[in-house]
Short mmCIF file of C-alpha atoms and ligand atoms in Angstrom, two decimals:
data_model
loop_
_atom_site.label_atom_id
_atom_site.label_comp_id
_atom_site.label_asym_id
_atom_site.label_seq_id
_atom_site.Cartn_x
_atom_site.Cartn_y
_atom_site.Cartn_z
CA UNK A 95 -6.60 11.62 -20.88
CA UNK A 96 -6.47 15.25 -22.00
CA UNK A 97 -8.98 16.21 -19.32
CA UNK A 98 -7.18 14.44 -16.47
CA UNK A 99 -6.59 17.62 -14.49
CA UNK A 100 -10.25 18.66 -14.80
CA UNK A 101 -11.44 15.20 -13.83
CA UNK A 102 -9.17 15.28 -10.79
CA UNK A 103 -10.61 18.60 -9.73
CA UNK A 104 -14.15 17.26 -10.15
CA UNK A 105 -13.31 14.50 -7.68
CA UNK A 106 -11.51 16.77 -5.19
CA UNK A 107 -14.52 17.26 -2.88
CA UNK A 108 -15.05 13.50 -2.68
CA UNK A 109 -11.40 12.99 -1.96
CA UNK A 110 -11.69 15.51 0.88
CA UNK A 111 -14.66 13.58 2.31
CA UNK A 112 -12.64 10.38 2.10
CA UNK A 113 -9.79 12.02 4.02
CA UNK A 114 -12.25 13.16 6.71
CA UNK A 115 -13.54 9.59 7.03
CA UNK A 116 -10.00 8.27 7.30
CA UNK A 117 -9.34 10.75 10.12
CA UNK A 118 -12.50 9.64 11.95
CA UNK A 119 -11.60 5.95 11.58
CA UNK A 120 -8.06 6.66 12.76
CA UNK A 121 -9.45 8.30 15.92
CA UNK A 122 -11.80 5.38 16.54
CA UNK A 123 -9.03 2.78 16.16
CA UNK A 124 -6.22 4.81 17.72
CA UNK A 125 -6.06 2.78 20.93
CA UNK A 126 -5.34 -0.41 18.97
CA UNK A 127 -3.08 1.04 16.27
CA UNK A 128 -1.20 3.50 18.47
CA UNK A 129 -1.95 6.11 15.77
CA UNK A 130 -5.11 8.09 16.63
CA UNK A 131 -4.07 10.68 14.05
CA UNK A 132 -1.92 10.16 10.98
CA UNK A 133 0.92 12.46 9.95
CA UNK A 134 -0.21 15.59 8.11
CA UNK A 135 1.89 14.71 5.07
CA UNK A 136 0.33 11.23 4.91
CA UNK A 137 -3.13 12.80 4.96
CA UNK A 138 -2.05 15.31 2.30
CA UNK A 139 -0.95 12.44 0.04
CA UNK A 140 -4.31 10.71 0.59
CA UNK A 141 -5.97 13.97 -0.41
CA UNK A 142 -3.90 14.23 -3.55
CA UNK A 143 -3.66 10.84 -5.28
CA UNK A 144 -6.43 10.42 -7.89
CA UNK A 145 -7.76 7.05 -6.71
CA UNK A 146 -10.47 7.17 -9.39
CA UNK A 147 -7.76 6.92 -12.07
CA UNK A 148 -6.33 3.73 -10.54
CA UNK A 149 -9.52 1.67 -10.19
CA UNK A 150 -11.20 -0.15 -13.10
CA UNK A 151 -13.85 1.89 -14.96
CA UNK A 152 -16.90 0.20 -13.33
CA UNK A 153 -15.53 1.19 -9.89
CA UNK A 154 -14.86 4.87 -10.62
CA UNK A 155 -18.12 5.97 -8.98
CA UNK A 156 -17.07 4.24 -5.75
CA UNK A 157 -13.40 5.24 -5.83
CA UNK A 158 -13.62 7.52 -2.80
CA UNK A 159 -15.75 5.32 -0.57
CA UNK A 160 -13.84 4.09 2.45
CA UNK A 161 -13.94 0.42 1.47
CA UNK A 162 -11.95 -2.06 -0.62
CA UNK A 163 -12.87 -2.44 -4.31
CA UNK A 164 -12.43 -5.30 -6.81
CA UNK A 165 -9.70 -4.66 -9.39
CA UNK A 166 -10.10 -7.88 -11.42
CA UNK A 167 -8.26 -11.23 -11.29
CA UNK A 168 -9.80 -11.83 -7.86
CA UNK A 169 -7.70 -9.01 -6.39
CA UNK A 170 -8.75 -5.92 -4.46
CA UNK A 171 -7.55 -2.39 -3.85
CA UNK A 172 -7.41 -1.89 -0.08
CA UNK A 173 -9.75 0.33 1.91
CA UNK A 174 -8.37 3.92 1.92
CA UNK A 175 -8.14 3.94 5.75
CA UNK A 176 -5.94 0.81 5.64
CA UNK A 177 -3.73 2.37 2.96
CA UNK A 178 -3.35 5.48 5.13
CA UNK A 179 -2.68 3.41 8.28
CA UNK A 180 -0.03 1.23 6.64
CA UNK A 181 1.60 4.32 5.16
CA UNK A 182 1.60 6.11 8.51
CA UNK A 183 3.00 3.06 10.32
CA UNK A 184 6.20 3.16 8.25
CA UNK A 185 6.79 6.82 9.26
CA UNK A 186 7.67 7.78 5.66
CA UNK A 187 10.43 10.34 5.21
CA UNK A 188 11.26 12.25 2.04
CA UNK A 189 14.61 10.50 1.59
CA UNK A 190 13.26 6.95 2.12
CA UNK A 191 13.52 4.04 -0.30
CA UNK A 192 10.47 1.81 0.11
CA UNK A 193 9.49 -1.63 -1.18
CA UNK A 194 5.85 -2.62 -1.67
CA UNK A 195 4.92 -6.27 -2.20
CA UNK A 196 1.56 -6.57 -4.02
CA UNK A 197 1.21 -3.66 -6.47
CA UNK A 198 -2.45 -4.40 -7.21
CA UNK A 199 -4.01 -1.24 -8.63
CA UNK A 200 -0.89 0.85 -7.99
CA UNK A 201 -2.77 3.08 -5.54
CA UNK A 202 -0.62 2.36 -2.47
CA UNK A 203 2.49 2.81 -4.62
CA UNK A 204 1.21 6.21 -5.78
CA UNK A 205 0.55 7.30 -2.18
CA UNK A 206 4.09 6.24 -1.24
CA UNK A 207 5.51 7.99 -4.30
CA UNK A 208 4.07 11.28 -3.01
CA UNK A 209 5.94 10.84 0.27
CA UNK A 210 9.31 9.16 -0.28
CA UNK A 211 12.27 9.32 -2.67
CA UNK A 212 11.92 5.95 -4.41
CA UNK A 213 9.30 3.22 -4.50
CA UNK A 214 9.92 -0.34 -5.71
CA UNK A 215 6.74 -2.35 -6.16
CA UNK A 216 6.36 -5.97 -7.20
CA UNK A 217 3.24 -7.83 -8.36
CA UNK A 218 2.90 -11.54 -9.07
CA UNK A 219 -0.12 -11.43 -11.45
CA UNK A 220 1.26 -10.18 -14.75
CA UNK A 221 -1.78 -8.37 -16.23
CA UNK A 222 -2.42 -6.68 -12.86
CA UNK A 223 1.18 -5.50 -12.62
CA UNK A 224 1.25 -4.32 -16.21
CA UNK A 225 -1.95 -2.33 -15.81
CA UNK A 226 -0.65 -0.66 -12.63
CA UNK A 227 2.69 0.17 -14.26
CA UNK A 228 0.86 1.86 -17.14
CA UNK A 229 -1.43 3.81 -14.83
CA UNK A 230 1.47 5.00 -12.64
CA UNK A 231 3.42 6.11 -15.71
CA UNK A 232 0.37 7.92 -17.10
CA UNK A 233 -0.02 9.76 -13.79
CA UNK A 234 3.62 10.84 -13.99
CA UNK A 235 5.03 8.93 -11.02
CA UNK A 236 8.64 8.71 -12.15
CA UNK A 237 10.02 7.59 -8.80
CA UNK A 238 8.21 4.23 -8.90
CA UNK A 239 9.88 1.12 -10.31
CA UNK A 240 7.58 -1.81 -11.05
CA UNK A 241 8.35 -5.49 -11.49
CA UNK A 242 6.37 -8.65 -12.20
CA UNK A 243 7.37 -11.51 -9.91
CA UNK A 244 7.09 -13.16 -6.53
CA UNK A 245 7.68 -10.52 -3.88
CA UNK A 246 8.32 -13.14 -1.18
CA UNK A 247 12.00 -12.80 -1.99
CA UNK A 248 11.86 -9.00 -1.98
CA UNK A 249 13.90 -7.03 -4.52
CA UNK A 250 17.52 -7.82 -3.60
CA UNK A 251 19.13 -5.48 -6.17
CA UNK A 252 17.33 -2.46 -4.70
CA UNK A 253 17.80 -3.45 -1.04
CA UNK A 254 18.23 -2.44 1.71
CA UNK A 255 14.99 -0.53 2.26
CA UNK A 256 13.98 2.05 4.86
CA UNK A 257 10.57 0.42 4.90
CA UNK A 258 8.67 -2.48 3.36
CA UNK A 259 4.89 -2.70 2.98
CA UNK A 260 3.31 -6.05 2.21
CA UNK A 261 -0.28 -5.70 0.96
CA UNK A 262 -1.15 -9.42 0.83
CA UNK A 263 -1.41 -11.71 3.84
CA UNK A 264 1.36 -14.18 4.60
CA UNK A 265 1.12 -17.14 7.00
CA UNK A 266 4.41 -15.95 8.52
CA UNK A 267 6.81 -13.05 8.02
CA UNK A 268 9.02 -13.80 4.97
CA UNK A 269 12.64 -13.89 6.16
CA UNK A 270 14.04 -12.32 2.94
CA UNK A 271 12.01 -9.18 3.62
CA UNK A 272 13.42 -8.80 7.14
CA UNK A 273 16.90 -9.32 5.67
CA UNK A 274 16.30 -6.49 3.16
CA UNK A 275 15.36 -3.94 5.84
CA UNK A 276 17.91 -1.32 6.87
CA UNK A 277 18.75 -1.13 10.57
CA UNK A 278 16.05 1.15 11.97
CA UNK A 279 13.75 0.05 9.11
CA UNK A 280 10.06 -0.86 9.41
CA UNK A 281 8.11 -3.73 7.85
CA UNK A 282 4.31 -3.56 7.87
CA UNK A 283 2.61 -6.83 6.99
CA UNK A 284 -0.71 -8.63 7.50
CA UNK A 285 0.02 -12.08 8.95
CA UNK A 286 -2.47 -14.94 9.09
CA UNK A 287 -4.12 -17.55 6.88
CA UNK A 288 -6.61 -16.77 4.12
CA UNK A 289 -9.63 -17.81 6.21
CA UNK A 290 -8.30 -16.68 9.59
CA UNK A 291 -8.29 -13.29 11.16
CA UNK A 292 -5.08 -11.69 10.04
CA UNK A 293 -3.18 -9.22 12.14
CA UNK A 294 -1.41 -6.17 10.83
CA UNK A 295 2.10 -6.35 12.28
CA UNK A 296 4.77 -3.67 12.53
CA UNK A 297 8.25 -5.17 12.66
CA UNK A 298 11.16 -2.90 13.43
CA UNK A 299 14.76 -3.78 12.84
CA UNK A 300 16.93 -2.37 15.61
CA UNK A 301 20.35 -0.88 14.88
CA UNK A 302 21.91 -4.17 16.10
CA UNK A 303 19.82 -6.20 13.65
CA UNK A 304 17.41 -7.64 16.24
CA UNK A 305 13.69 -7.22 15.47
CA UNK A 306 10.72 -6.18 17.57
CA UNK A 307 7.13 -6.90 16.59
CA UNK A 308 4.03 -4.91 17.45
CA UNK A 309 0.47 -6.10 16.73
CA UNK A 310 -2.08 -3.52 15.61
CA UNK A 311 -5.54 -4.35 14.25
CA UNK A 312 -7.24 -7.37 12.66
CA UNK A 313 -7.37 -7.02 8.87
CA UNK A 314 -8.46 -8.96 5.82
CA UNK A 315 -6.17 -9.19 2.80
CA UNK A 316 -5.92 -11.52 -0.19
CA UNK A 317 -3.23 -14.16 0.34
CA UNK A 318 0.41 -13.74 -0.57
CA UNK A 319 0.77 -16.42 -3.22
CA UNK A 320 4.03 -18.11 -4.15
CA UNK A 321 5.59 -18.32 -7.61
CA UNK A 322 7.19 -21.45 -9.03
N1 LIG B 218 -1.50 -2.53 -2.74
C1 LIG B 218 -2.56 -2.79 -3.68
C2 LIG B 218 -3.57 -3.80 -3.20
C3 LIG B 218 -2.98 -5.13 -3.14
S1 LIG B 218 -4.05 -6.51 -3.29
C4 LIG B 218 -3.26 -1.52 -4.10
O1 LIG B 218 -2.90 -0.44 -3.64
O2 LIG B 218 -4.17 -1.62 -4.93
C5 LIG B 218 -2.76 -7.71 -3.14
C6 LIG B 218 -1.92 -7.90 -4.39
O3 LIG B 218 -0.82 -8.73 -4.03
C7 LIG B 218 -2.67 -8.61 -5.49
O4 LIG B 218 -2.63 -7.87 -6.67
C8 LIG B 218 -1.91 -9.93 -5.62
O5 LIG B 218 -1.87 -10.43 -6.95
C9 LIG B 218 -0.53 -9.54 -5.13
N2 LIG B 218 0.31 -10.65 -4.67
C10 LIG B 218 -0.07 -11.77 -4.03
N3 LIG B 218 0.99 -12.54 -3.76
C11 LIG B 218 2.09 -11.89 -4.23
C12 LIG B 218 3.48 -12.17 -4.25
N4 LIG B 218 3.99 -13.29 -3.75
N5 LIG B 218 4.32 -11.26 -4.80
C13 LIG B 218 3.84 -10.11 -5.35
N6 LIG B 218 2.52 -9.79 -5.36
C14 LIG B 218 1.65 -10.67 -4.81
#
């Protein structure tokens, strides 16, 4: 990895094209998502994270296409536009502590790590989680903590969180995740069965603990599986 910096530079123009495509898709879907343009710092993070260093070798050539990619073990790294949308929907602030359920490639965690103080990310498939942890460490993301396990129950020791991102689809919103949100916190989660249209929901916890739910766009994620 001695030439990492050079390799990143070589991919910079493609990353810039990807960011332009994300902006165009955001405009086109703005009426449904309520976000026709994403925050400048979210777009800057999308323009910075070396996605090609988080996908498996056979996918490197496609790393900056605006589509999901296979990462092995039947799992996928989400489409860059969806990563940007989910990131924007939590309104990330520099002091935030964020939980991600479904580490996958580690790409979403890296984008979050550029934007917030601390990221906790949990992955249920051990080799997937281990690979992501290694890649994130290699890229120097020291504010990301990784764990292998069932994220349905959140990460109680690190709670409460300013925001929680779930990157696998659940049939219903897991109650432990709502419990682990701070008042004023945001949970972004695809809800729906594996073969149904899933909806990307934004759940906000009010200062009094009550929650409000907003539907955004239909999405397609791998299912949130349950551990023993
Ligand atoms: N955020 C990822 C993409 C996630 S794909 C990225 O940026 O690449 C969804 C991931 O969720 C898969 O790796 C899958 O193994 C994981 N997953 C599914 N159910 C889970 C659960 N209960 N707890 C933690 N991870 C889970």
